[in-house]
Structure formats: C-alpha cells, structure tokens
Coordinates of C-alpha atoms and ligand atoms in Angstrom, one line a residue:
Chain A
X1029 CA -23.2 9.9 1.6
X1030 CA -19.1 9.9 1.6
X1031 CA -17.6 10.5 5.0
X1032 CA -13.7 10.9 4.6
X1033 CA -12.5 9.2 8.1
X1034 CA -8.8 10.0 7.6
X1035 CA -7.6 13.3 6.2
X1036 CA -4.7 15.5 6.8
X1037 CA -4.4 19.4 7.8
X1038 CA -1.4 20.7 7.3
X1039 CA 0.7 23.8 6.0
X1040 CA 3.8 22.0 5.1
X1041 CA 5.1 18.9 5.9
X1042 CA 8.6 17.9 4.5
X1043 CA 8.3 18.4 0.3
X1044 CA 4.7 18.0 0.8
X1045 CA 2.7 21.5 0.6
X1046 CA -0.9 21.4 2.6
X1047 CA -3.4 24.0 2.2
X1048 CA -5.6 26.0 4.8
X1049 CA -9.1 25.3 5.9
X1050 CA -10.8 26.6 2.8
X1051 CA -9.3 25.4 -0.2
X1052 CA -9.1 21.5 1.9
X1053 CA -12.6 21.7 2.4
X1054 CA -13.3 22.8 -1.2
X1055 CA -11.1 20.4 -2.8
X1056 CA -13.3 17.7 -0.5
X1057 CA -16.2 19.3 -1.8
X1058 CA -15.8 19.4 -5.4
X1059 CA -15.0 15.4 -5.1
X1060 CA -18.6 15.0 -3.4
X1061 CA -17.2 14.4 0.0
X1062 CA -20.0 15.3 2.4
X1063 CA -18.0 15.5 5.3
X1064 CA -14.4 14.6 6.9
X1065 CA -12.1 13.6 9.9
X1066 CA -9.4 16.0 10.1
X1067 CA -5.9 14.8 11.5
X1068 CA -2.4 16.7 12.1
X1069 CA 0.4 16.1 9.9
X1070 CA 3.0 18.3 11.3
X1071 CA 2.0 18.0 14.8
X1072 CA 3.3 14.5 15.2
X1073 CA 6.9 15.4 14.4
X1074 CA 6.8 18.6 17.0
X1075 CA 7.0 18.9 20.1
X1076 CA 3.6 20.9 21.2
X1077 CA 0.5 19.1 20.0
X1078 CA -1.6 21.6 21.7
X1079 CA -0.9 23.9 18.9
X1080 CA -1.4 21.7 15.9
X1081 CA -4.8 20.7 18.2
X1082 CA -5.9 24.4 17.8
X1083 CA -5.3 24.8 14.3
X1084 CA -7.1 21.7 14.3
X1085 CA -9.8 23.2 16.2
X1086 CA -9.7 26.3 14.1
X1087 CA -10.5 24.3 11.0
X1088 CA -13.8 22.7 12.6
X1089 CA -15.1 26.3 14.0
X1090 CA -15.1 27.6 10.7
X1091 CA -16.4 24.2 9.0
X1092 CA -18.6 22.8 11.9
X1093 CA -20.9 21.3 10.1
X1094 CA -18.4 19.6 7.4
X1095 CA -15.5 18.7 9.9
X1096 CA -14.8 17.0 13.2
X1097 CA -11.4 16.6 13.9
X1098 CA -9.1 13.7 15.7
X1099 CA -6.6 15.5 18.0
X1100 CA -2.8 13.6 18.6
X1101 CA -0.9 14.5 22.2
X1102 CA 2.5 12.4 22.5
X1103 CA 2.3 9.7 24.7
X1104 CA 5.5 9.9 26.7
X1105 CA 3.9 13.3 28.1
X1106 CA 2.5 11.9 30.9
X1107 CA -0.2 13.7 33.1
X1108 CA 0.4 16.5 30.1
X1109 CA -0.9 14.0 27.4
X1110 CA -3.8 12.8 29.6
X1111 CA -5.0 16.8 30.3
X1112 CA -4.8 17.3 27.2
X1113 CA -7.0 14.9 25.7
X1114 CA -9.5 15.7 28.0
X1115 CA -9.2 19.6 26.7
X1116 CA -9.7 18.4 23.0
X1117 CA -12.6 16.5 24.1
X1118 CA -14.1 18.4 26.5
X1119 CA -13.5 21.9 25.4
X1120 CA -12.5 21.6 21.5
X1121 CA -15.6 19.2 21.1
X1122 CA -12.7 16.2 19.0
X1123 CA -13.8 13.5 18.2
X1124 CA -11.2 11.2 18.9
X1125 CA -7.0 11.1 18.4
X1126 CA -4.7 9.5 15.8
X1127 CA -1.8 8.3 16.7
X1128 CA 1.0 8.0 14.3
X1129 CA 3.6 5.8 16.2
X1130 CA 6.4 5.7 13.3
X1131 CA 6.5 9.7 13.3
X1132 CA 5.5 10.2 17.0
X1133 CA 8.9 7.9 17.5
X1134 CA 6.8 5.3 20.3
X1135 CA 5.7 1.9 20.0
X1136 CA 2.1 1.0 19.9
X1137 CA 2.3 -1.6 22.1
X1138 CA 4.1 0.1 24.7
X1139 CA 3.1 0.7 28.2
X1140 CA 3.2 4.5 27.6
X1141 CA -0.1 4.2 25.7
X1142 CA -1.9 2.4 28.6
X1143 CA -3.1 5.4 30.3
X1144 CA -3.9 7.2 27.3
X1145 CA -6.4 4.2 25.9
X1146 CA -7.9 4.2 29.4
X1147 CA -8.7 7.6 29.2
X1148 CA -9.7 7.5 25.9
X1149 CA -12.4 5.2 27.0
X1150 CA -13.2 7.2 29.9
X1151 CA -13.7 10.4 27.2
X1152 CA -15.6 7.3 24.6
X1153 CA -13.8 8.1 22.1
X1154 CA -11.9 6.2 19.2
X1155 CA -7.7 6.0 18.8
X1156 CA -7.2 5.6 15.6
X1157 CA -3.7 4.6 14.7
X1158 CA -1.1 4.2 11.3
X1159 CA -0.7 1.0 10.9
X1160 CA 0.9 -1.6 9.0
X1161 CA 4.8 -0.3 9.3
X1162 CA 7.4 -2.2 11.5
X1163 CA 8.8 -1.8 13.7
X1164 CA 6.4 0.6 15.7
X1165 CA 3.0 -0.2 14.1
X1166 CA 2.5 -3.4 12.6
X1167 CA -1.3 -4.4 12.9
X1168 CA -0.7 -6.7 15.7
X1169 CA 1.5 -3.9 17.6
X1170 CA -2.3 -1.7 17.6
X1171 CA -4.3 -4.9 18.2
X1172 CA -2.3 -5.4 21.1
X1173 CA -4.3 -2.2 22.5
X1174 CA -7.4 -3.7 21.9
X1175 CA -6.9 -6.9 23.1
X1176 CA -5.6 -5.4 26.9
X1177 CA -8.8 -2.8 26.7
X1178 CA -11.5 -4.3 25.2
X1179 CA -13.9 -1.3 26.0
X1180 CA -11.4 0.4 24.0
X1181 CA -12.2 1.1 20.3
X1182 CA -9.4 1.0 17.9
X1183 CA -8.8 2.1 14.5
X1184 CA -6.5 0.6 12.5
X1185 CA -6.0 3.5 9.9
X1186 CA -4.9 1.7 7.0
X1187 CA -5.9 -2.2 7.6
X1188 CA -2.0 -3.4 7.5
X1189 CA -1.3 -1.4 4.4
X1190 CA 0.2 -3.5 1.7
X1191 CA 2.1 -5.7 4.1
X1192 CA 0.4 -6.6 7.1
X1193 CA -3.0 -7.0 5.8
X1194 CA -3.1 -10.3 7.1
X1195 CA -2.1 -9.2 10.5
X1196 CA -5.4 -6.5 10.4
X1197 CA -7.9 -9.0 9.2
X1198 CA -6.7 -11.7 12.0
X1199 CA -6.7 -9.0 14.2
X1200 CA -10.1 -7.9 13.9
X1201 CA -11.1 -11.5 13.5
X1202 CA -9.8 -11.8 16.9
X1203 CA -10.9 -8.7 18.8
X1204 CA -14.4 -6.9 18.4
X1205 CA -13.3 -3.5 19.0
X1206 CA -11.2 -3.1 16.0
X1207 CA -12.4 -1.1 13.0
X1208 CA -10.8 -1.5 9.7
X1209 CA -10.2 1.5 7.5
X1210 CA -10.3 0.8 4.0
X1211 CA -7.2 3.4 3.5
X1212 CA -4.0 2.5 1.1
X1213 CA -5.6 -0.9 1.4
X1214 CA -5.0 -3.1 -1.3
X1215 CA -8.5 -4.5 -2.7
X1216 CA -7.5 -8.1 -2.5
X1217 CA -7.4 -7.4 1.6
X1218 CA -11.2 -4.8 1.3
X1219 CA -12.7 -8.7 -0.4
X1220 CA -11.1 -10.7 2.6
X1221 CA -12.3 -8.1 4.8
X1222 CA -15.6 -7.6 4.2
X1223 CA -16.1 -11.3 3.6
X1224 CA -14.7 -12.5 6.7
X1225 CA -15.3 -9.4 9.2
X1226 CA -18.4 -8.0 7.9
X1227 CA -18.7 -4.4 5.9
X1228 CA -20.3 -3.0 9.8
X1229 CA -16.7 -2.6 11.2
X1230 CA -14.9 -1.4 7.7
X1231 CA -14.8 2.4 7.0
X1232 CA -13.4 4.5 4.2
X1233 CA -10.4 7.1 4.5
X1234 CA -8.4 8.8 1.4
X1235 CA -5.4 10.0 4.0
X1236 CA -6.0 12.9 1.5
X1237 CA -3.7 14.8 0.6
X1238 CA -1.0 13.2 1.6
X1239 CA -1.5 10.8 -1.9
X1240 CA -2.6 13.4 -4.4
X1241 CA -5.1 15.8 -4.6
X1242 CA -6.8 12.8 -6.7
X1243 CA -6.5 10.0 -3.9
X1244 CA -10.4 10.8 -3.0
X1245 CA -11.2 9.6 -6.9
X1246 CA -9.1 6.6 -6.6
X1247 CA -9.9 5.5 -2.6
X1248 CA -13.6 5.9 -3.0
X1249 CA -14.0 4.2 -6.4
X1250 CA -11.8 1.1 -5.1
X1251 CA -14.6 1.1 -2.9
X1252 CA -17.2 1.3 -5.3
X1253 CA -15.9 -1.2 -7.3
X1254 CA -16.2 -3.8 -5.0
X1255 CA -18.1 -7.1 -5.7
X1256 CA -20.5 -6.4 -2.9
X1257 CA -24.0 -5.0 -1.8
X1258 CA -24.9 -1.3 -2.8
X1259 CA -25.9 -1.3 1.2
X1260 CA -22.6 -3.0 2.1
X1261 CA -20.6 -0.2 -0.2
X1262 CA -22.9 2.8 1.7
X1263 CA -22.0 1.8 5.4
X1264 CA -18.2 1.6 4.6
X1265 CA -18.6 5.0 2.8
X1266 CA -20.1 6.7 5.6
X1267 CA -22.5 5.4 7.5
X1268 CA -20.2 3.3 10.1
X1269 CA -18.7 6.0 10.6
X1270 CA -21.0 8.2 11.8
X1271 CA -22.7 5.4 13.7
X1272 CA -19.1 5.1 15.5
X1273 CA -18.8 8.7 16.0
X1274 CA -22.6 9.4 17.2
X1275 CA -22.7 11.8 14.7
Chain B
X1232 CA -2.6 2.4 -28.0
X1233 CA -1.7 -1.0 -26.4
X1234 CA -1.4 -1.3 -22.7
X1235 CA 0.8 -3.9 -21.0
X1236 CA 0.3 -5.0 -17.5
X1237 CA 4.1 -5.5 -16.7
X1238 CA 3.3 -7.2 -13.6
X1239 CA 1.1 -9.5 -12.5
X1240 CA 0.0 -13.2 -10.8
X1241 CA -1.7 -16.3 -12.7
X1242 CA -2.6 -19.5 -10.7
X1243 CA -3.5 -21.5 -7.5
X1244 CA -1.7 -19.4 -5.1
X1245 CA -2.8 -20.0 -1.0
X1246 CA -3.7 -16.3 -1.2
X1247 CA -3.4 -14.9 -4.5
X1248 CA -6.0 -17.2 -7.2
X1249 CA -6.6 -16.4 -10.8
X1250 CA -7.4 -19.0 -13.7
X1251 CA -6.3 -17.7 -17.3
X1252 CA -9.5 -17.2 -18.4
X1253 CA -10.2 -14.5 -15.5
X1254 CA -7.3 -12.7 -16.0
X1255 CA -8.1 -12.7 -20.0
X1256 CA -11.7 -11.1 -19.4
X1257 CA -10.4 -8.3 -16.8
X1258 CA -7.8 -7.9 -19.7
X1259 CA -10.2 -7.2 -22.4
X1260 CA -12.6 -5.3 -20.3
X1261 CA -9.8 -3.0 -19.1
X1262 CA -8.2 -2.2 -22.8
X1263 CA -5.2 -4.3 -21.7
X1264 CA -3.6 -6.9 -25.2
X1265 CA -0.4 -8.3 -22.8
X1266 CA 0.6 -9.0 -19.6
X1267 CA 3.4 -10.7 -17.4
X1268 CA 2.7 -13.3 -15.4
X1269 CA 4.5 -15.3 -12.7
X1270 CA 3.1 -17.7 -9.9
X1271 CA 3.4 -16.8 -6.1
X1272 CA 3.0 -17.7 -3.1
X1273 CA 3.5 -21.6 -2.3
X1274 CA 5.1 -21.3 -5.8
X1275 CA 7.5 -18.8 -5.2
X1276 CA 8.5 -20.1 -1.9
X1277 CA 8.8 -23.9 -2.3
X1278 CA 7.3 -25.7 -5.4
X1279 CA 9.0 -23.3 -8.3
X1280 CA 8.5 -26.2 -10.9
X1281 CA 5.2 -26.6 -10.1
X1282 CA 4.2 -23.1 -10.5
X1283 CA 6.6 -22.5 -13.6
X1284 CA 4.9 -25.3 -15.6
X1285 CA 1.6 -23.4 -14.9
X1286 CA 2.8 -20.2 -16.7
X1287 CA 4.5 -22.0 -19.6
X1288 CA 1.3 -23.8 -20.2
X1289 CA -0.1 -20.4 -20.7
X1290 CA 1.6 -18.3 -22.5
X1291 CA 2.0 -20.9 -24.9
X1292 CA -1.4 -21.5 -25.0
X1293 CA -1.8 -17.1 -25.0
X1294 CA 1.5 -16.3 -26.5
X1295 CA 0.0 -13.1 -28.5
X1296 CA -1.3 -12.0 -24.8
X1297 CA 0.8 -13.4 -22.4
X1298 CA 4.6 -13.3 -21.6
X1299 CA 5.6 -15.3 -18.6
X1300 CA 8.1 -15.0 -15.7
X1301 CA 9.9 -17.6 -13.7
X1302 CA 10.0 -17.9 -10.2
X1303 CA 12.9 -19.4 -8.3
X1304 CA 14.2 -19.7 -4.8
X1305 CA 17.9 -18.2 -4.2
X1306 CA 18.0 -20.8 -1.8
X1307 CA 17.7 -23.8 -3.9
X1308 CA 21.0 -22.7 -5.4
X1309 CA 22.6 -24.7 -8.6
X1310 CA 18.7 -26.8 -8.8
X1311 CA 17.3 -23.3 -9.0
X1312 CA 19.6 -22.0 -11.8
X1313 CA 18.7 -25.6 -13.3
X1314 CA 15.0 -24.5 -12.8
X1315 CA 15.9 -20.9 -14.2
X1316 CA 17.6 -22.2 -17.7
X1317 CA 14.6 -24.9 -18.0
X1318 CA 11.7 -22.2 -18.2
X1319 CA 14.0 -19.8 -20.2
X1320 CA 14.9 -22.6 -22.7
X1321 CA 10.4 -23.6 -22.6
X1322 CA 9.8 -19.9 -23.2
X1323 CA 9.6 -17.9 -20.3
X1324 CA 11.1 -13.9 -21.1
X1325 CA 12.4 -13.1 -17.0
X1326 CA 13.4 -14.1 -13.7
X1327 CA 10.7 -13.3 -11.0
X1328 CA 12.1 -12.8 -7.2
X1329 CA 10.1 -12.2 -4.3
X1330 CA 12.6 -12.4 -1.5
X1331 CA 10.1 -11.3 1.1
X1332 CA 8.5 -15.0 0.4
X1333 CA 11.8 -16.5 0.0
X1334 CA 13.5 -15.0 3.0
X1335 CA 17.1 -13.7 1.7
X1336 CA 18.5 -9.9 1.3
X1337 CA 19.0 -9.1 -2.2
X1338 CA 23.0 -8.9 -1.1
X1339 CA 23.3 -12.3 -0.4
X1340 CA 25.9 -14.2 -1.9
X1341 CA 22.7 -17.2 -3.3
X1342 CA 20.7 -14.1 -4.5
X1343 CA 23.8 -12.8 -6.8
X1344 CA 24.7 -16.3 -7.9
X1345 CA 20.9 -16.8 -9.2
X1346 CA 21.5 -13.1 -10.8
X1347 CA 24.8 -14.4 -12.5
X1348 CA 22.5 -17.1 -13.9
X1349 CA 20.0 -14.2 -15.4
X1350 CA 23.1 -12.1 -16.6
X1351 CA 24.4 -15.3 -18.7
X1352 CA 21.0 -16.0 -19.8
X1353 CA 19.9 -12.1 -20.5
X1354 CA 16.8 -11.7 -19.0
X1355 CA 15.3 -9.1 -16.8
X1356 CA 14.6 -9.7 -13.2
X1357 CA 11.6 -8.3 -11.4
X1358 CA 11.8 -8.0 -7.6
X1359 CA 9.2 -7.3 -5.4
X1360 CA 10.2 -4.2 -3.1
X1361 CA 9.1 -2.7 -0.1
X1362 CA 8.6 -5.6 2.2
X1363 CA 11.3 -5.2 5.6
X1364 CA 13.4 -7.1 6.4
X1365 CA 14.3 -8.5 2.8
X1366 CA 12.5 -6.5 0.4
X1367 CA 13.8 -3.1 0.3
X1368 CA 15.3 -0.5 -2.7
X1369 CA 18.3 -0.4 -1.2
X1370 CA 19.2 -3.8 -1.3
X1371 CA 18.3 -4.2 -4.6
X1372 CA 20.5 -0.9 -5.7
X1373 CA 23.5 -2.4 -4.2
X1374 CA 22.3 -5.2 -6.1
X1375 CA 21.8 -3.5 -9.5
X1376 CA 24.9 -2.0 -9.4
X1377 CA 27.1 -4.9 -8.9
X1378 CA 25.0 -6.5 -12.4
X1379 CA 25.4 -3.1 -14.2
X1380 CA 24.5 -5.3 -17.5
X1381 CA 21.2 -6.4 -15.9
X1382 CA 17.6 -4.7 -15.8
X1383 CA 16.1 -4.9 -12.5
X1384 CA 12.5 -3.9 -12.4
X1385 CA 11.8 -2.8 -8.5
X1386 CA 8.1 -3.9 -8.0
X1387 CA 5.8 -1.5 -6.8
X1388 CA 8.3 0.9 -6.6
X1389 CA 9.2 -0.2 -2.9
X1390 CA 5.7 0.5 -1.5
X1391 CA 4.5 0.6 1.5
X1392 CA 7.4 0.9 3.4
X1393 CA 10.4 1.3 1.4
X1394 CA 8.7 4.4 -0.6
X1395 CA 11.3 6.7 0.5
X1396 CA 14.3 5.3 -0.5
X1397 CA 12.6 3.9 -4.3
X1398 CA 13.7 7.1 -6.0
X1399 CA 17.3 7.3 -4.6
X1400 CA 18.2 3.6 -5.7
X1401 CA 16.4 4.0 -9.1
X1402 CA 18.3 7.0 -9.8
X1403 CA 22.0 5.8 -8.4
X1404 CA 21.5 2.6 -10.1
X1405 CA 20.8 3.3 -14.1
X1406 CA 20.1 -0.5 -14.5
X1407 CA 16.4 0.1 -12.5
X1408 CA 13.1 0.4 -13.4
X1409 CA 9.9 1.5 -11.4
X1410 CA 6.6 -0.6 -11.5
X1411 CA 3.6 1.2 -10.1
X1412 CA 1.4 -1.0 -8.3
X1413 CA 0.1 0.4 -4.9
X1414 CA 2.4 3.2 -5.6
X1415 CA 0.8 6.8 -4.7
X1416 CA 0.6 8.9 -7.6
X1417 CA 2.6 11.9 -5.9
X1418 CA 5.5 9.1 -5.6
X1419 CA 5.1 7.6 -9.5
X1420 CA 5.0 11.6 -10.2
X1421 CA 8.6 12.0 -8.2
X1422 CA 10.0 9.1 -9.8
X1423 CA 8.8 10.6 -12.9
X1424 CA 11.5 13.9 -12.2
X1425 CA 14.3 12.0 -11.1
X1426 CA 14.4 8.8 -13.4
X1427 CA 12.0 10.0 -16.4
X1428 CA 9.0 7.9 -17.7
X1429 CA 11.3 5.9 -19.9
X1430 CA 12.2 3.5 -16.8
X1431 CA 8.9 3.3 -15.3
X1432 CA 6.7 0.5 -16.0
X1433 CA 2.5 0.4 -15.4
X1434 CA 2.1 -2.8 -13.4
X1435 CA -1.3 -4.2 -11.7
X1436 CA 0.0 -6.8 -9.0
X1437 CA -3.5 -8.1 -9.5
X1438 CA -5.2 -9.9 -8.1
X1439 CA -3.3 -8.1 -4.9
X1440 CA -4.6 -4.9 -6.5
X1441 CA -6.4 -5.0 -9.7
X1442 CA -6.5 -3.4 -12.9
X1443 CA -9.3 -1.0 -12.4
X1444 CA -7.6 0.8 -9.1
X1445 CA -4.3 0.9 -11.1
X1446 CA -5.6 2.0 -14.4
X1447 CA -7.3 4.7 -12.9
X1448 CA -3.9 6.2 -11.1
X1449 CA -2.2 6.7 -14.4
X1450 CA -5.0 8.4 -15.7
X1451 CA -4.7 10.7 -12.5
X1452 CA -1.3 11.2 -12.8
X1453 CA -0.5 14.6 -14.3
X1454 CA 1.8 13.4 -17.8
X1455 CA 1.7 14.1 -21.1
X1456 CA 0.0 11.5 -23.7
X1457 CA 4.0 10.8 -24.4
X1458 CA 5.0 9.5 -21.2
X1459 CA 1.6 7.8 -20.8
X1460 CA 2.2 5.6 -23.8
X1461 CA 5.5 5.2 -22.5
X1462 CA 4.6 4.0 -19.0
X1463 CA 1.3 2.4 -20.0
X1464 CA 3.4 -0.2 -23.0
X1465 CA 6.1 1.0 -24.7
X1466 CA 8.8 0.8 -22.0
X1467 CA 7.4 -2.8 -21.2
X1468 CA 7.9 -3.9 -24.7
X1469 CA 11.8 -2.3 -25.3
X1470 CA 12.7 -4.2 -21.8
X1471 CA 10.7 -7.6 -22.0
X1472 CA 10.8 -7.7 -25.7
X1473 CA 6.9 -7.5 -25.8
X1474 CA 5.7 -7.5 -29.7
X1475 CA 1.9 -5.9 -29.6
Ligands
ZN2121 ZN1 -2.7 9.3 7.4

C-alpha cells in the first residue's frame, strides 16, 4: 500500500500548470498510489484560504475514498484563522493543515503560530509544515513548535531538505512528536533516519506535482531502494500514515 | 554509451564515507566507466592535504575510472594555492570548492585569488550551490563572469534553496555549467531551454544521494537520446578532459 502524504492541488501556480481533480487523481493512480494527502499550492500566496480550502474540499467529495486533504489558514488572521480550522475540521471532515511559512511570508517559530498549534491539538490533528529553508523554516524553526507543545504533532514535510537534514534528524531525536517525511530528502539523511529514529515516525510524500509528473517513480523507489526491512519499507510507504491519521 | 558521474565523494568524511572499492561496485552495477571524486567534509574544511592525498592515491591506482578533484580552503590563502599546484602537478584534473563548509561568499577577494590560481593552472572548478548564506548561483555568476576564461560547474544546480536563481546565472554567465544532483527534473528540464544540454553535467553527489535515485531522473527527464548522451558523458569528457 502507497499513501502519498504530501501532494499538491492546484490550477496554476507561477509557470507551474496543475490539473483538476480527475486527471491528479488518475495520474496517482496509474503510478499505483492507493491513496493521497491533498495540500493548496496557490492558496498560500492569497489572501482567502477559505476558498483554496473548498476547492480542497471539492476534490475529496468527489474522491472520498482516495483523498483526505490538509487545509492551510494564514496565521496572522487571528480569531479568523482559529474558526476556520475548526470549519475544515469540523465541517469539511480535513485531516490536518500545512503550513508553508516561506510562501505564507511568517516564521515558524513565531508567536503567531501558538494559538493555531493549540488548537490544532484541541481538533487532534497534525501541522505539517515545509521545512528546511531559512530563514522562516529551517527544521529547528518547526521543531521549535513541538518542543513548546508536546501534545502537538508535527510534520516536518521534507526532513530539512538537502540542507538542514541534520537539523530534522536532531530534531526528532530530541522531540517525540515529530514525524519525518521522507520528501526531497536526500537518501544519505532516509539511512540516518531510519537508523537513528526508527522507520515508525518516517512517512513518504512525492510533493507531486510540483517535481514532475514522474516524482512519484523517483520518491517511492528511493524508498524502495533502501537497505532496510520490507516491513520497515511498508510502514513509511503507508502504513504510519494512516496509523497517524486514524484512517 | 559511457556514463560519467561528474560529481561525487571518496573517503573518511565525519558524514559522508565511501572506500574505493564501494564506490567501484555501485559503479559497475549502475553502468557507470568514470567518475570525479573529491574529499569533504573535515577534508574540505581543514585538513585539505590530508584528504587530497586520499584521491591521488586513487585515481592513480583507478586512472581508467577515476578522475580526481582537489579540495582547498580560500582561507588558507598562498598555502592553499601551494596545496592547489601540488595535486594538479600529482594528477588531480580540478579545483573542488564547497564554500558552505569553508564559510566564504564566492565574491570574496581569498575566493578569487584561489580562482586566479585555477585560471593560471587551467582547470575547472566545481562549486557546490545552493547552501545560504555562502553557497548561492548568484555569487558564483558574479564570480564566473569576472573569470570569463574559467569553467565553473554550479553543483546541484543550486538546489534546495538557490533553485530559482540556477538558470538566471547559468545563462548570464556562458562560463557555467549545471550538475544535477538533487535537482528536480522540471528544473534540469528548464535549464535544459535556457542553457541547452551541452552545459549540463549528470552528477550523483553520492553518497549524499546515490546513483540509483539520480540515474533514474535522467531517464525520467523528457530528452532526446542526443542530449542524454550529452548530459549522461560527453559534456563531462570535453570539460574535464575524461578519455572513456
Ligand atoms: Zn510541498
């Protein structure tokens, strides 16, 4: 079983052309993806999340079986931010929100996100953020989240990246509520990872299709090609995943 | 057709390990006849000789498969360039930089005398990109075009988080070339329109990535057999002077 715990819905987005509902969820399909997370693209750079959280919503309604989706608000919107979580959650039926602090133009680590993991606890539900790009996101800059909320559980979306890898692995060494996604994460930092952490708090994500129609091919066979347990390989593939999500 | 890794790490490294005899299996299981090969970590940063006399033990030991870079400090100044000419004169092909480790911008005045040293001597330099504060394609394009004469090869094409700008300074600055580790395929594919294959440069950055993951991206990227031959070899062999 492949779960895909970080894709991207979008129309358009800069030079970058998305697709609708159907041809994302064939395209996932036809690369034996047996389910996905769906994210916003274009709703972190505008203004009104609630919309991008519809078409969000949209998606799963027609796909309910296939998708769950991870809403975004902006965090400087106050009291707005904090009822509108608890209408993605409550009402839309999310599964949790990305935040994306680079494009959302906050920092991770800034008070403004305080209220917004305490609710996300009180909704138990993941954050699960971009990481591993200064100056708004480095690994630490998320950890920092889960080191004030410890109830809290925090994604790190892309495990540092190519730079801050170091930062993630520390970070999850250090705090129990982090969960690595394997996710434009170089394979030298998966090895640490899964050595050191422990495949149960690793998951996969292909950010598709923000690299290429193809990145599903590339992401899950960096997986598969790891020196480690068929079992090991299986629970970062999906099954954390859905454990984490009570799917 | 013969594939060259253009870009990759051999030794005892803090982080980054591989012995010569790993790195010649994964290159015969993979299809790969030659790779370059430059130390890292504690070698890049502080003991250059050290790490130097590790790679010119093995390419001359592998010189049909291995070509070997050197790896010197900006900040050692004249001792570096000393270090520099020493490797070049036991055999070495290029001047390996990895200012993120080193902790200079490619601007700085001991980054451009070390870069005089590589104009006098010939050789191509390899930077690694996409590291802030000190690893970043724009740096290295003001850089390339104030050594017009050089060939700068901007490692993994300034990924993660200098992706935007690796196009831009590859294209203003003639003198650059593009290596593809890490890189996302849509980005190798957009530095294919603006620079053409000819100055782009397969590279594995193994064992930080490996030869599997980045194999498999150039056979996802959308390119005729051409430009595949080009990026998988031939463009390494023109600049490094690789005979396969
Ligand atoms: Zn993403």
């Amino acid at each position: 079983m492949i779960l895909d715990g970080h894709t991207h819905l979008f129309s358009q987005f800069g030079f970058l052309r998305g697709m609708d509902a159907d041809e994302f969820v064939d395209k996932l399909k036809s690369r034996r993806v047996d389910g996905a997370v769906v994210m916003t693209l274009e709703g972190f750079t505008k203004d009104d999340s609630r919309l991008y959280n519809d078409q969000l919503h949209a998606a799963t309604e027609r796909y309910p079986e296939y998708l769950c989706a991870f809403g975004t608000v902006h965090p400087r919107d106050g009291s707005g931010a904090i009822s509108e979580m608890r209408r993605c959650v409550k009402e839309l039926g999310m599964k949790g929100f990305k935040f994306h602090p680079w494009l959302q133009a906050f920092c991770a680590s800034g008070r403004e996100m305080f209220p917004i993991v305490q609710e996300a606890v009180a909704l138990d539900v993941p954050l699960l953020f971009h990481d591993g790009t200064p100056p708004y996101c480095t690994s630490l800059q998320v950890a920092y989240l889960a080191r004030c909320f410890p109830e809290a559980t925090i994604i790190l979306g892309h495990s540092g990246l190519r730079d801050y890898w170091r930062e993630a692995l520390y970070a999850a060494m250090e705090y129990e509520n982090i969960i690595l996604q394997f996710c434009g994460t170089p394979d030298i930092a998966m090895r640490e990872m899964i050595e050191q952490v422990g495949p149960e708090r690793c998951i996969f994500g292909s950010d598709f299709p923000f690299p290429g129609d193809s990145c599903i091919e590339l992401a899950v066979s960096q997986i598969r090609n790891l020196d480690v347990s068929d079992a090991a390989k299986d629970a970062i593939l999906g099954e954390n995943l859905k454990r984490i999500l009570k799917l | 057709m013969s594939i060259i890794d253009a870009h990759c790490y051999l030794g005892d490294g803090v982080y980054m390990k591989r012995n010569s005899g790993d790195l010649l299996d994964e290159m015969d299981s993979h299809g790969v006849s030659h790779a370059v090969v430059n130390s890292t970590d504690q070698y890049s940063a502080v003991y250059n000789r050290e790490g130097n006399d590790e790679i010119i033990r093995a390419v001359s030991e592998h010189p049909d498969r291995l070509t070997g870079f050197a790896v010197v400090n900006p900040w050692y100044g004249q001792k570096g360039a000393d270090e520099l000419r020493r490797c070049i004169e036991s055999g070495l092909r290029g001047l390996s930089l990895d200012t993120r480790r080193q902790g200079c911008f490619f601007t700085d005045t001991i980054v451009r005398r070390l870069i005089q040293h590589a104009a006098d001597l010939e050789i191509p330099v390899y930077c690694h990109t996409g590291t802030p504060i000190y690893a970043l394609p724009l740096g290295l394009m003001e850089l390339a075009l104030d050594f017009p004469k050089v060939s700068f090869i901007m490692g993994s094409g300034g990924w993660a988080d200098g992706w935007y700008d690796a196009g831009t300074a590859a294209k203003t600055a003639p003198n650059i070339f593009i290596e593809t580790s890490y890189c996302a395929i849509p980005l190798i594919a957009n530095a294919i329109r603006l620079i053409g294959a000819e100055r782009i440069l397969f590279g594995s950055d193994a064992p930080g990535s490996s030869l599997e993951t980045e194999l498999l991206k150039i056979r996802l990227l959308d390119l005729d057999a051409r430009g595949r031959e080009m990026i998988l070899g031939d463009n390494a062999a023109r600049l490094i002077g690789i005979r396969t």
